[in-house]
Amino acid sequence: MNVLKIAIQKSGRLSEDSLQLLKECGIDVKNSANKLKAQASNFPVEVFFLRDDDIPEYVQDAVADLGIVGENVLYEKNKQVEIVRQLGFGKCRLSIAIPKADTYNENYLQNKKIATSYPVLVQKFLNQKNIIADVHEISGSVEIAPGIGLANAICDLVSSGSTLLMNGLKEVEPILQSQAVLVKNQNLSAEADAILNKLLFRIDAVKKANNNKYILLNAPNDNLEKIISLLPGMKSPTVLPLAQEGWSSVHSVVSENDFWNIIEQLKNAGAQGILVVPIEKMIL
Ligand code: PRT
Ligand code: ZN
């Protein structure tokens, strides 16, 4: 074995982000529409293009060493694989939804019929809540089930909520938060594990870079200490004198999460000419 086999979704909501992640890791994969697999030209991986539902089983059975799949599919299929990273894309939630006009309470689902493509996860939720209900598995267009009298409620993936809205439904109970994850076979060879570690090093650098911004600003020297205290940076900020006396240029890294908050505080502390630029890779 000298290549790591990675299964990703062939065509669907996770395909583009999965290929983009590999690309940002410097792995060049050509995705042509009818191909089942493709070998990267500059890294020892081979990419398999599959239906997302099949990925957990293929990774469990070592047809592929790794896979990228939504947590919703992973937990529904319940296969023996190990999650190695959450990837931060494909975010959605699996939720119970009911007709808009109905009032929801904890007894609502009792003895009702629930349509879903996720019978295992729905049954688990019902068991936890001690609710007896009829779980009706359908494979697509779950949201139309109440409207055509097939079910009283549904359980489906939601991201913006507009599909529910358009079908006269409302979300009443999220039962699972989901995002795409990287999973691995539980018995990887030492050789495969070594390639995986190289890949994870790159994925972590890309994820960190995406979660951070490089910031440059001009600071009056009188307020330099205050401004530096707002910018912890990787070690500490870089401070360079400006040509104009009494001013310095300060460079640092800020996290996407507290970005706007920090910018406001920096402005209040007298910072000017603030530039914020994306970071491509970040290695600590
Ligand atoms: O052909 P294949 O089996 O590979 O693809 P698929 O049709 O089963 O899956 P696909 O491409 O639709 O979704 C792949 C994965 O993307 C899912 O398993 C989730 O992990 C993730 N994901 C993220 C979503 C959504 N967001 C999402 N909104 N998957 C589906 N939806 C659907 C949902 O089912 C509903 O129909 O979008 C609609 C709701 O969207 P909003 O924005 O209107 O709320
Ligand atoms: Zn699918």
CSV table of C-alpha atoms and ligand atoms in Angstrom, one decimal:
chain,number,residue,atom,x,y,z
A,1,MET,CA,0.0,0.0,0.0
A,2,ASN,CA,1.5,3.3,-1.0
A,3,VAL,CA,-1.5,5.6,-1.4
A,4,LEU,CA,-4.2,6.6,1.0
A,5,LYS,CA,-7.7,6.0,-0.4
A,6,ILE,CA,-10.2,8.9,0.4
A,7,ALA,CA,-13.9,8.5,-0.3
A,8,ILE,CA,-15.8,11.8,-0.9
A,9,GLN,CA,-19.3,12.5,-2.2
A,10,LYS,CA,-19.5,12.3,-6.0
A,11,SER,CA,-22.0,15.0,-6.6
A,12,GLY,CA,-24.0,16.8,-3.9
A,13,ARG,CA,-23.7,19.4,-1.2
A,14,LEU,CA,-20.4,18.1,0.2
A,15,SER,CA,-18.6,17.5,-3.1
A,16,GLU,CA,-17.2,21.0,-3.8
A,17,ASP,CA,-16.1,21.7,-0.3
A,18,SER,CA,-14.4,18.3,0.0
A,19,LEU,CA,-12.4,18.9,-3.2
A,20,GLN,CA,-11.7,22.5,-2.1
A,21,LEU,CA,-10.3,21.2,1.2
A,22,LEU,CA,-7.9,18.8,-0.6
A,23,LYS,CA,-6.9,21.6,-3.0
A,24,GLU,CA,-6.2,24.0,-0.1
A,25,CYS,CA,-4.0,21.2,1.3
A,26,GLY,CA,-2.0,21.4,-1.9
A,27,ILE,CA,-3.5,18.1,-3.2
A,28,ASP,CA,-4.3,18.3,-6.9
A,29,VAL,CA,-7.2,16.1,-7.9
A,30,LYS,CA,-8.9,16.2,-11.2
A,31,ASN,CA,-12.7,15.6,-10.8
A,32,SER,CA,-14.2,14.6,-14.1
A,33,ALA,CA,-17.9,13.9,-14.1
A,34,ASN,CA,-18.0,10.2,-14.9
A,35,LYS,CA,-15.0,9.1,-13.0
A,36,LEU,CA,-15.2,6.6,-10.1
A,37,LYS,CA,-11.7,7.5,-8.8
A,38,ALA,CA,-8.8,9.8,-9.4
A,39,GLN,CA,-5.2,9.8,-8.2
A,40,ALA,CA,-3.6,13.0,-7.0
A,41,SER,CA,-0.6,14.1,-9.0
A,42,ASN,CA,1.5,15.5,-6.1
A,43,PHE,CA,0.5,13.6,-2.9
A,44,PRO,CA,0.0,9.8,-2.2
A,45,VAL,CA,-3.8,9.8,-2.2
A,46,GLU,CA,-6.4,8.4,-4.4
A,47,VAL,CA,-9.9,9.9,-4.3
A,48,PHE,CA,-13.0,7.7,-4.7
A,49,PHE,CA,-16.2,9.5,-5.8
A,50,LEU,CA,-19.2,7.8,-4.1
A,51,ARG,CA,-22.8,8.4,-2.9
A,52,ASP,CA,-22.6,9.9,0.6
A,53,ASP,CA,-24.7,7.1,2.1
A,54,ASP,CA,-22.2,4.4,1.1
A,55,ILE,CA,-19.1,6.2,2.5
A,56,PRO,CA,-19.3,5.0,6.2
A,57,GLU,CA,-19.6,1.3,5.1
A,58,TYR,CA,-16.8,1.6,2.6
A,59,VAL,CA,-14.5,3.1,5.2
A,60,GLN,CA,-15.5,0.5,7.8
A,61,ASP,CA,-14.8,-2.3,5.3
A,62,ALA,CA,-11.4,-0.8,4.3
A,63,VAL,CA,-12.5,-0.3,0.7
A,64,ALA,CA,-11.4,3.3,1.5
A,65,ASP,CA,-9.0,4.3,4.3
A,66,LEU,CA,-10.7,7.7,4.8
A,67,GLY,CA,-14.0,9.3,4.1
A,68,ILE,CA,-15.6,12.7,4.2
A,69,VAL,CA,-19.3,12.5,5.2
A,70,GLY,CA,-22.0,14.4,7.2
A,71,GLU,CA,-22.4,13.4,10.8
A,72,ASN,CA,-26.1,12.9,10.1
A,73,VAL,CA,-25.3,10.0,7.6
A,74,LEU,CA,-22.5,8.7,9.9
A,75,TYR,CA,-24.8,8.3,13.0
A,76,GLU,CA,-27.7,7.0,10.9
A,77,LYS,CA,-25.6,4.3,9.4
A,78,ASN,CA,-23.9,3.4,12.7
A,79,LYS,CA,-20.8,1.9,11.2
A,80,GLN,CA,-17.5,1.2,13.0
A,81,VAL,CA,-15.3,4.1,11.9
A,82,GLU,CA,-13.4,6.7,13.8
A,83,ILE,CA,-13.9,10.5,13.5
A,84,VAL,CA,-10.6,12.2,13.1
A,85,ARG,CA,-11.6,15.8,12.4
A,86,GLN,CA,-14.7,18.0,12.2
A,87,LEU,CA,-14.4,19.9,9.0
A,88,GLY,CA,-16.6,23.0,9.5
A,89,PHE,CA,-18.6,22.7,6.3
A,90,GLY,CA,-21.9,21.0,5.4
A,91,LYS,CA,-23.4,22.4,8.6
A,92,CYS,CA,-27.1,21.6,9.2
A,93,ARG,CA,-29.4,20.2,11.8
A,94,LEU,CA,-31.8,17.2,11.8
A,95,SER,CA,-35.1,18.5,13.1
A,96,ILE,CA,-38.6,17.5,13.8
A,97,ALA,CA,-41.1,19.8,11.9
A,98,ILE,CA,-44.9,20.0,12.1
A,99,PRO,CA,-47.7,21.9,10.3
A,100,LYS,CA,-47.3,25.6,11.0
A,101,ALA,CA,-50.8,26.0,12.6
A,102,ASP,CA,-50.2,23.2,15.2
A,103,THR,CA,-49.1,23.9,18.7
A,104,TYR,CA,-46.1,21.7,19.8
A,105,ASN,CA,-45.6,20.3,23.2
A,106,GLU,CA,-43.8,17.2,24.5
A,107,ASN,CA,-46.8,15.0,23.9
A,108,TYR,CA,-47.4,16.1,20.4
A,109,LEU,CA,-45.6,13.2,18.7
A,110,GLN,CA,-47.3,10.6,20.8
A,111,ASN,CA,-49.0,8.0,18.5
A,112,LYS,CA,-48.4,10.2,15.5
A,113,LYS,CA,-46.8,9.2,12.1
A,114,ILE,CA,-43.4,10.8,11.4
A,115,ALA,CA,-41.9,10.7,7.9
A,116,THR,CA,-38.1,10.7,7.6
A,117,SER,CA,-35.0,9.5,5.8
A,118,TYR,CA,-33.4,9.0,9.2
A,119,PRO,CA,-35.4,6.2,10.9
A,120,VAL,CA,-32.6,5.1,13.2
A,121,LEU,CA,-31.9,8.6,14.6
A,122,VAL,CA,-35.6,9.4,14.9
A,123,GLN,CA,-36.3,6.2,16.8
A,124,LYS,CA,-33.4,6.8,19.1
A,125,PHE,CA,-34.8,10.3,19.9
A,126,LEU,CA,-38.3,8.9,20.5
A,127,ASN,CA,-36.9,6.2,22.8
A,128,GLN,CA,-35.0,8.8,24.8
A,129,LYS,CA,-38.2,10.8,25.3
A,130,ASN,CA,-40.4,7.7,25.9
A,131,ILE,CA,-42.6,8.6,23.0
A,132,ILE,CA,-44.4,5.9,21.0
A,133,ALA,CA,-44.8,7.0,17.4
A,134,ASP,CA,-44.9,5.4,13.9
A,135,VAL,CA,-41.7,6.1,12.1
A,136,HIS,CA,-42.3,6.0,8.3
A,137,GLU,CA,-39.1,5.8,6.2
A,138,ILE,CA,-39.2,7.7,2.9
A,139,SER,CA,-36.1,8.4,0.8
A,140,GLY,CA,-36.7,11.9,-0.6
A,141,SER,CA,-39.1,14.9,-0.6
A,142,VAL,CA,-39.9,14.3,3.1
A,143,GLU,CA,-41.2,17.8,3.5
A,144,ILE,CA,-44.3,17.1,1.3
A,145,ALA,CA,-45.5,14.2,3.5
A,146,PRO,CA,-47.8,16.1,5.9
A,147,GLY,CA,-49.3,18.1,3.0
A,148,ILE,CA,-50.4,14.9,1.2
A,149,GLY,CA,-51.6,13.2,4.3
A,150,LEU,CA,-48.8,10.7,4.5
A,151,ALA,CA,-47.6,11.7,8.0
A,152,ASN,CA,-48.4,14.2,10.8
A,153,ALA,CA,-44.8,15.3,11.3
A,154,ILE,CA,-41.4,15.0,9.6
A,155,CYS,CA,-37.8,14.8,10.6
A,156,ASP,CA,-35.4,16.2,8.0
A,157,LEU,CA,-32.3,18.2,7.6
A,158,VAL,CA,-32.7,22.0,7.9
A,159,SER,CA,-30.2,24.7,7.1
A,160,SER,CA,-31.9,28.0,6.2
A,161,GLY,CA,-35.4,26.7,7.0
A,162,SER,CA,-36.9,27.9,3.7
A,163,THR,CA,-37.9,24.4,2.5
A,164,LEU,CA,-40.0,23.9,5.7
A,165,LEU,CA,-41.5,27.4,5.3
A,166,MET,CA,-42.5,26.8,1.7
A,167,ASN,CA,-44.2,23.6,2.7
A,168,GLY,CA,-46.3,25.1,5.5
A,169,LEU,CA,-44.2,23.5,8.2
A,170,LYS,CA,-42.3,24.8,11.2
A,171,GLU,CA,-39.2,23.4,13.0
A,172,VAL,CA,-40.0,22.5,16.5
A,173,GLU,CA,-37.1,20.3,17.8
A,174,PRO,CA,-33.6,19.8,16.6
A,175,ILE,CA,-32.4,16.3,17.4
A,176,LEU,CA,-28.9,16.5,15.9
A,177,GLN,CA,-26.4,19.2,14.9
A,178,SER,CA,-24.3,18.1,12.0
A,179,GLN,CA,-21.3,19.0,9.9
A,180,ALA,CA,-18.9,17.2,7.6
A,181,VAL,CA,-16.3,15.1,9.3
A,182,LEU,CA,-13.2,13.2,8.2
A,183,VAL,CA,-13.5,9.5,9.2
A,184,LYS,CA,-10.9,6.8,9.1
A,185,ASN,CA,-10.9,3.0,9.1
A,186,GLN,CA,-10.1,1.6,12.6
A,187,ASN,CA,-7.2,-0.6,11.4
A,188,LEU,CA,-5.1,1.6,9.3
A,189,SER,CA,-1.6,0.2,8.5
A,190,ALA,CA,1.4,2.1,9.9
A,191,GLU,CA,2.1,3.3,6.4
A,192,ALA,CA,-1.4,4.7,5.9
A,193,ASP,CA,-1.3,6.3,9.3
A,194,ALA,CA,1.9,8.1,8.4
A,195,ILE,CA,0.3,9.6,5.2
A,196,LEU,CA,-2.8,10.5,7.3
A,197,ASN,CA,-0.6,12.4,9.7
A,198,LYS,CA,0.9,14.4,6.9
A,199,LEU,CA,-2.6,15.1,5.6
A,200,LEU,CA,-3.9,16.1,9.1
A,201,PHE,CA,-0.9,18.5,9.5
A,202,ARG,CA,-2.1,20.3,6.3
A,203,ILE,CA,-5.8,20.2,7.2
A,204,ASP,CA,-5.1,21.8,10.6
A,205,ALA,CA,-3.0,24.5,8.9
A,206,VAL,CA,-5.8,25.2,6.5
A,207,LYS,CA,-8.5,25.2,9.2
A,208,LYS,CA,-6.5,27.5,11.4
A,209,ALA,CA,-5.8,29.9,8.5
A,210,ASN,CA,-9.5,30.0,7.6
A,211,ASN,CA,-10.4,30.8,11.2
A,212,ASN,CA,-7.9,33.7,11.5
A,213,LYS,CA,-7.1,37.0,9.8
A,214,TYR,CA,-3.9,38.9,9.5
A,215,ILE,CA,-4.3,42.5,10.7
A,216,LEU,CA,-2.1,45.5,10.1
A,217,LEU,CA,-2.7,48.9,11.7
A,218,ASN,CA,-1.1,52.2,12.6
A,219,ALA,CA,-1.0,53.0,16.3
A,220,PRO,CA,-0.1,56.2,18.1
A,221,ASN,CA,2.8,55.4,20.3
A,222,ASP,CA,1.0,56.9,23.3
A,223,ASN,CA,-1.6,54.1,23.1
A,224,LEU,CA,0.7,51.4,21.9
A,225,GLU,CA,0.5,49.3,25.1
A,226,LYS,CA,-3.2,49.4,25.1
A,227,ILE,CA,-3.4,48.4,21.5
A,228,ILE,CA,-0.9,45.6,21.9
A,229,SER,CA,-2.9,44.2,24.8
A,230,LEU,CA,-5.9,43.8,22.5
A,231,LEU,CA,-3.8,41.8,20.0
A,232,PRO,CA,-2.3,38.7,21.5
A,233,GLY,CA,-1.1,37.4,18.1
A,234,MET,CA,0.7,34.0,17.6
A,235,LYS,CA,3.5,34.9,20.0
A,236,SER,CA,3.1,38.6,20.4
A,237,PRO,CA,2.4,41.4,17.8
A,238,THR,CA,5.1,42.7,15.5
A,239,VAL,CA,5.7,46.5,16.1
A,240,LEU,CA,7.6,48.6,13.5
A,241,PRO,CA,8.3,52.3,13.6
A,242,LEU,CA,6.5,54.4,11.0
A,243,ALA,CA,8.3,57.2,9.1
A,244,GLN,CA,6.1,59.7,10.9
A,245,GLU,CA,7.3,60.2,14.4
A,246,GLY,CA,5.1,59.1,17.3
A,247,TRP,CA,3.4,56.3,15.3
A,248,SER,CA,4.0,52.6,14.9
A,249,SER,CA,2.8,49.9,12.5
A,250,VAL,CA,1.4,46.9,14.4
A,251,HIS,CA,0.9,43.4,12.8
A,252,SER,CA,-0.9,40.5,14.3
A,253,VAL,CA,-3.4,37.6,13.9
A,254,VAL,CA,-6.9,37.7,15.2
A,255,SER,CA,-9.5,35.0,15.3
A,256,GLU,CA,-12.6,35.2,13.1
A,257,ASN,CA,-14.8,34.8,16.1
A,258,ASP,CA,-13.8,37.9,18.0
A,259,PHE,CA,-12.8,39.9,15.0
A,260,TRP,CA,-15.5,42.6,14.9
A,261,ASN,CA,-15.3,43.1,18.6
A,262,ILE,CA,-11.5,43.6,18.6
A,263,ILE,CA,-11.7,46.0,15.6
A,264,GLU,CA,-14.1,48.2,17.5
A,265,GLN,CA,-11.8,48.3,20.6
A,266,LEU,CA,-8.8,49.0,18.4
A,267,LYS,CA,-10.5,52.0,16.8
A,268,ASN,CA,-11.5,53.3,20.3
A,269,ALA,CA,-7.9,53.0,21.3
A,270,GLY,CA,-6.8,55.3,18.5
A,271,ALA,CA,-5.8,52.7,15.8
A,272,GLN,CA,-5.9,54.0,12.2
A,273,GLY,CA,-5.5,52.5,8.7
A,274,ILE,CA,-6.6,49.1,9.8
A,275,LEU,CA,-6.0,46.4,7.1
A,276,VAL,CA,-7.4,42.9,7.4
A,277,VAL,CA,-6.1,40.2,5.0
A,278,PRO,CA,-6.9,36.5,4.7
A,279,ILE,CA,-4.2,34.0,5.7
A,280,GLU,CA,-3.6,31.1,3.4
A,281,LYS,CA,-1.9,28.6,5.7
A,282,MET,CA,-1.1,28.8,9.4
A,283,ILE,CA,1.5,26.6,11.2
A,284,LEU,CA,2.1,27.1,14.9
B,1,PRT,O1,-26.4,11.4,-4.1
B,1,PRT,P1,-26.0,11.4,-2.6
B,1,PRT,O2,-26.7,10.3,-1.9
B,1,PRT,O3,-24.5,11.4,-2.5
B,1,PRT,O4,-26.5,12.8,-2.0
B,1,PRT,P2,-27.8,13.2,-1.1
B,1,PRT,O5,-28.8,13.7,-2.0
B,1,PRT,O6,-28.1,12.1,-0.2
B,1,PRT,O7,-27.1,14.3,-0.2
B,1,PRT,P3,-27.0,15.9,-0.4
B,1,PRT,O8,-26.0,16.2,-1.4
B,1,PRT,O9,-28.3,16.6,-0.5
B,1,PRT,O10,-26.4,16.3,1.1
B,1,PRT,C1,-25.2,15.8,1.5
B,1,PRT,C2,-25.0,16.2,2.9
B,1,PRT,O11,-25.0,17.7,3.0
B,1,PRT,C3,-26.0,15.9,3.9
B,1,PRT,O12,-25.9,14.5,4.3
B,1,PRT,C4,-25.8,16.8,5.1
B,1,PRT,O13,-24.7,16.3,5.8
B,1,PRT,C5,-25.3,18.1,4.3
B,1,PRT,N1,-26.3,19.1,4.3
B,1,PRT,C6,-26.1,20.4,4.8
B,1,PRT,C7,-27.5,19.1,3.8
B,1,PRT,C8,-28.1,20.3,4.0
B,1,PRT,N2,-27.2,21.1,4.6
B,1,PRT,C9,-29.5,20.6,3.5
B,1,PRT,N3,-30.0,21.7,3.7
B,1,PRT,N4,-28.2,18.1,3.2
B,1,PRT,C10,-29.5,18.3,2.7
B,1,PRT,N5,-30.1,19.5,2.9
B,1,PRT,C11,-31.5,19.6,2.3
B,1,PRT,C12,-32.6,19.1,3.3
B,1,PRT,O14,-32.8,17.6,3.1
B,1,PRT,C13,-33.9,19.8,2.8
B,1,PRT,O15,-34.4,19.2,1.7
B,1,PRT,O16,-31.9,20.9,2.0
B,1,PRT,C14,-33.3,21.1,2.4
B,1,PRT,C15,-33.4,22.1,3.5
B,1,PRT,O17,-32.6,23.2,3.3
B,1,PRT,P4,-33.1,24.7,3.8
B,1,PRT,O18,-31.9,25.6,3.5
B,1,PRT,O19,-34.3,25.0,2.9
B,1,PRT,O20,-33.4,24.6,5.2
B,2,ZN,ZN,-27.3,10.4,0.1
